[in-house]
Coordinates of C-alpha atoms in Angstrom, one line a residue:
Chain A
G1 CA 0.0 0.0 0.0
A2 CA 0.9 3.7 -0.1
V3 CA 3.5 4.7 2.5
V4 CA 4.3 8.1 3.8
S5 CA 7.5 8.6 5.8
Q6 CA 7.8 11.5 8.2
H7 CA 11.0 12.6 10.0
P8 CA 12.0 13.3 12.6
S9 CA 9.6 11.5 14.9
W10 CA 10.5 13.9 17.7
V11 CA 12.6 17.0 18.1
I12 CA 13.5 19.3 20.9
C13 CA 14.7 22.8 20.0
K14 CA 15.5 26.0 21.7
S15 CA 13.2 29.0 21.5
G16 CA 14.0 31.2 18.6
T17 CA 15.4 28.4 16.4
S18 CA 13.9 26.9 13.3
V19 CA 12.9 23.2 12.8
K20 CA 12.3 21.4 9.5
I21 CA 10.0 18.4 9.3
E22 CA 10.1 16.2 6.2
C23 CA 7.3 14.1 4.7
R24 CA 8.1 11.7 1.8
S25 CA 5.8 9.5 -0.2
L26 CA 7.8 6.3 -0.7
D27 CA 5.9 4.4 -3.4
F28 CA 3.7 6.9 -5.1
Q29 CA 3.7 10.4 -6.4
A30 CA 1.9 12.7 -4.0
T31 CA 0.5 15.6 -6.0
T32 CA -1.1 17.0 -2.9
M33 CA 0.1 16.9 0.7
F34 CA -1.5 18.2 3.8
W35 CA 0.0 19.3 7.1
Y36 CA -1.9 19.0 10.4
R37 CA -1.3 20.1 13.9
Q38 CA -2.7 18.1 16.9
F39 CA -2.8 19.3 20.5
P40 CA -3.1 16.7 23.3
K41 CA -6.5 15.0 23.4
Q42 CA -7.7 17.1 20.5
S43 CA -8.5 16.4 16.9
L44 CA -6.3 17.1 13.9
M45 CA -6.5 20.6 12.6
L46 CA -5.5 21.3 9.0
M47 CA -2.8 23.9 8.7
A48 CA -2.2 24.0 5.0
T49 CA -2.5 22.1 1.7
S50 CA 0.5 22.0 -0.6
N51 CA 0.5 21.1 -4.2
E52 CA 3.7 20.2 -6.0
G53 CA 5.3 23.1 -7.7
S54 CA 3.0 25.8 -6.3
K55 CA 2.5 27.8 -3.2
A56 CA 0.8 26.2 -0.2
T57 CA -2.8 27.2 0.7
Y58 CA -3.0 28.0 4.4
E59 CA -6.0 27.7 6.6
Q60 CA -7.4 30.7 8.3
G61 CA -5.4 31.7 11.3
V62 CA -2.2 29.9 10.3
E63 CA 0.8 32.2 9.9
K64 CA 2.3 31.4 6.6
D65 CA 5.6 33.2 7.5
K66 CA 5.9 31.1 10.6
F67 CA 5.1 27.7 9.1
L68 CA 6.9 27.5 5.8
I69 CA 5.8 24.7 3.5
N70 CA 7.7 23.6 0.5
H71 CA 6.6 20.9 -2.0
A72 CA 9.4 20.9 -4.5
S73 CA 8.9 17.4 -5.8
L74 CA 6.1 14.8 -6.2
T75 CA 7.5 12.8 -3.3
L76 CA 8.7 15.4 -0.7
S77 CA 7.0 18.1 1.3
T78 CA 8.7 20.0 4.1
L79 CA 7.3 22.1 7.0
T80 CA 9.7 24.5 8.6
V81 CA 8.6 26.1 11.9
T82 CA 10.5 29.3 12.0
S83 CA 11.6 31.2 15.2
A84 CA 9.9 28.5 17.3
H85 CA 8.4 29.4 20.6
P86 CA 7.0 27.1 23.4
E87 CA 3.4 27.7 22.1
D88 CA 4.5 26.0 18.9
S89 CA 5.1 22.7 20.8
S90 CA 2.6 20.2 19.3
F91 CA 2.3 17.0 17.3
Y92 CA 2.6 17.7 13.6
I93 CA 1.3 15.2 11.0
C94 CA 1.5 15.2 7.3
S95 CA -0.6 13.2 4.8
A96 CA -0.7 12.7 1.1
S97 CA -3.6 12.1 -1.1
H98 CA -3.4 9.4 -3.7
P99 CA -5.3 9.1 -6.9
R100 CA -8.2 6.8 -7.5
D101 CA -6.1 4.3 -9.4
R102 CA -4.1 3.8 -6.2
G103 CA -7.2 3.3 -4.2
G104 CA -7.9 7.0 -3.5
G105 CA -8.0 8.5 -0.1
Y106 CA -5.1 9.6 2.1
T107 CA -2.1 8.1 3.8
F108 CA -0.7 9.7 7.0
G109 CA 2.8 10.0 8.3
S110 CA 3.7 8.8 11.8
G111 CA 3.9 12.4 13.1
T112 CA 6.5 14.6 14.7
R113 CA 6.5 15.6 18.3
L114 CA 7.9 19.1 18.6
T115 CA 9.0 20.5 21.9
V116 CA 10.3 24.0 22.1
V117 CA 12.1 24.9 25.3
Chain H
G1 CA -17.0 24.7 4.7
E2 CA -17.5 21.2 5.9
N3 CA -18.3 20.5 9.6
V4 CA -18.1 17.0 11.1
E5 CA -19.6 16.2 14.5
Q6 CA -18.6 13.0 16.3
H7 CA -20.2 11.3 19.3
P8 CA -19.5 10.0 21.9
S9 CA -16.3 11.6 23.0
T10 CA -15.5 8.6 25.2
L11 CA -16.8 5.1 25.1
S12 CA -16.1 2.3 27.5
V13 CA -17.1 -1.3 26.8
Q14 CA -16.3 -4.8 28.0
E15 CA -14.3 -7.1 25.9
G16 CA -16.6 -8.9 23.5
D17 CA -19.2 -6.2 23.4
S18 CA -19.9 -4.0 20.4
A19 CA -19.0 -0.4 20.0
V20 CA -20.7 2.2 17.9
I21 CA -19.4 5.7 17.0
K22 CA -21.6 8.2 15.1
C23 CA -20.7 11.2 12.9
T24 CA -22.7 13.8 11.0
Y25 CA -21.5 16.0 8.3
S26 CA -22.8 19.3 6.8
D27 CA -21.6 19.5 3.2
S28 CA -23.8 17.4 0.9
A29 CA -20.9 17.4 -1.7
S30 CA -18.8 15.3 0.6
N31 CA -18.5 11.8 -0.9
Y32 CA -15.6 10.1 0.9
F33 CA -15.8 9.1 4.6
P34 CA -12.8 7.4 6.2
W35 CA -12.4 6.2 9.8
Y36 CA -9.0 6.3 11.5
K37 CA -7.6 4.7 14.5
Q38 CA -4.9 6.7 16.3
E39 CA -2.7 5.2 19.0
L40 CA -0.7 7.4 21.4
G41 CA 2.1 9.2 19.7
K42 CA 1.4 7.9 16.3
G43 CA -0.3 9.1 13.1
P44 CA -3.8 8.1 12.2
Q45 CA -4.2 4.7 10.5
L46 CA -7.1 4.0 8.1
I47 CA -9.3 1.2 9.3
I48 CA -12.2 1.5 6.9
D49 CA -13.7 3.9 4.5
I50 CA -16.9 4.3 2.5
R51 CA -17.9 6.3 -0.6
S52 CA -21.2 7.9 -1.1
N53 CA -22.3 5.4 -3.8
V54 CA -22.7 2.6 -1.1
G55 CA -24.6 2.4 2.1
E56 CA -22.6 -0.1 4.0
K57 CA -19.2 -1.7 4.0
K58 CA -17.8 -4.4 6.2
D59 CA -14.3 -5.7 6.9
Q60 CA -14.3 -8.6 9.5
R61 CA -15.2 -7.0 12.8
I62 CA -15.5 -3.5 11.5
A63 CA -18.4 -2.0 9.5
V64 CA -19.4 1.4 8.4
T65 CA -22.9 2.6 7.4
L66 CA -23.7 5.8 5.5
N67 CA -27.0 7.6 5.3
K68 CA -26.6 10.3 2.7
T69 CA -30.1 11.7 3.1
A70 CA -29.5 12.3 6.8
K71 CA -25.8 13.1 6.3
H72 CA -24.6 10.7 9.0
F73 CA -22.3 7.7 9.1
S74 CA -21.4 5.3 11.8
L75 CA -18.6 2.9 12.8
H76 CA -19.5 -0.4 14.2
I77 CA -16.9 -2.6 15.9
T78 CA -18.1 -6.1 17.0
E79 CA -16.4 -8.5 19.4
T80 CA -14.2 -5.8 20.8
Q81 CA -10.8 -6.7 22.1
P82 CA -8.4 -4.7 24.4
E83 CA -6.2 -3.9 21.5
D84 CA -9.1 -2.0 19.9
S85 CA -8.5 0.6 22.7
A86 CA -7.5 3.9 20.9
V87 CA -8.8 7.2 19.7
Y88 CA -11.0 6.9 16.6
F89 CA -11.7 9.7 14.2
C90 CA -14.3 10.0 11.5
A91 CA -13.6 12.4 8.6
A92 CA -15.2 13.6 5.4
S93 CA -13.9 15.0 2.1
I94 CA -14.7 15.5 -1.5
G95 CA -12.9 12.9 -3.6
G96 CA -12.8 12.3 -7.3
T97 CA -9.9 12.2 -9.6
S98 CA -8.0 13.8 -6.7
Y99 CA -8.9 14.2 -3.1
G100 CA -9.4 17.5 -1.4
K101 CA -8.9 18.5 2.2
L102 CA -10.2 16.2 4.9
T103 CA -12.3 17.4 7.8
F104 CA -12.1 15.4 11.0
G105 CA -14.5 14.8 13.8
Q106 CA -13.5 15.5 17.4
G107 CA -12.5 12.0 18.1
T108 CA -13.7 9.2 20.4
I109 CA -11.6 7.6 23.1
L110 CA -12.5 3.9 23.1
T111 CA -11.5 1.8 26.1
V112 CA -12.1 -1.9 26.0
H113 CA -11.9 -3.5 29.4
P114 CA -10.7 -7.1 29.6

């Protein structure tokens, strides 16, 4: 089946630094990838939708200059949290949609636990 | 935009009992309804999905039903086991040649007691 690999699985960084999270589709081309944020005991909240070769579409209330998304190839999307602060600590999850001839739907990465100290 | 409501928020059952989780959606254009199981510290895993051209789908102990007219869909787990304990999310999207953004329900914490 379709596999999405997300790295790192966890990261601790100092306040003010930037952190990059990678999301790779291993056995299919992901035209569209999605980035979610999940706080403890809450649901997944969509942050942005990225399409290969174009600018990401951010959801209302998500700072695009703080959460930089790059989708330079059909198998890789990255999320960079810039100038991270403790309130950015969260669980970040990527997913990729796959076309109908690959079963349709979405595959999720394993998530990245970001802790900003 | 789409809004998905999920109930109950917590569900506790004895091993061997059935569990039912219900969701409603608001956008009649939604046509793809997946259910995910999420274990602590992990990403969501698809357990079953249904498209709007069918009313029911079953996979061993898991089944999903869809009522397009009422805009609600439900997850049914029979013969529950302790390893079924997790957080379950329903979701809805518009899917065709490609799939648009997914809207999640609030989640249900299922606990299966041995």
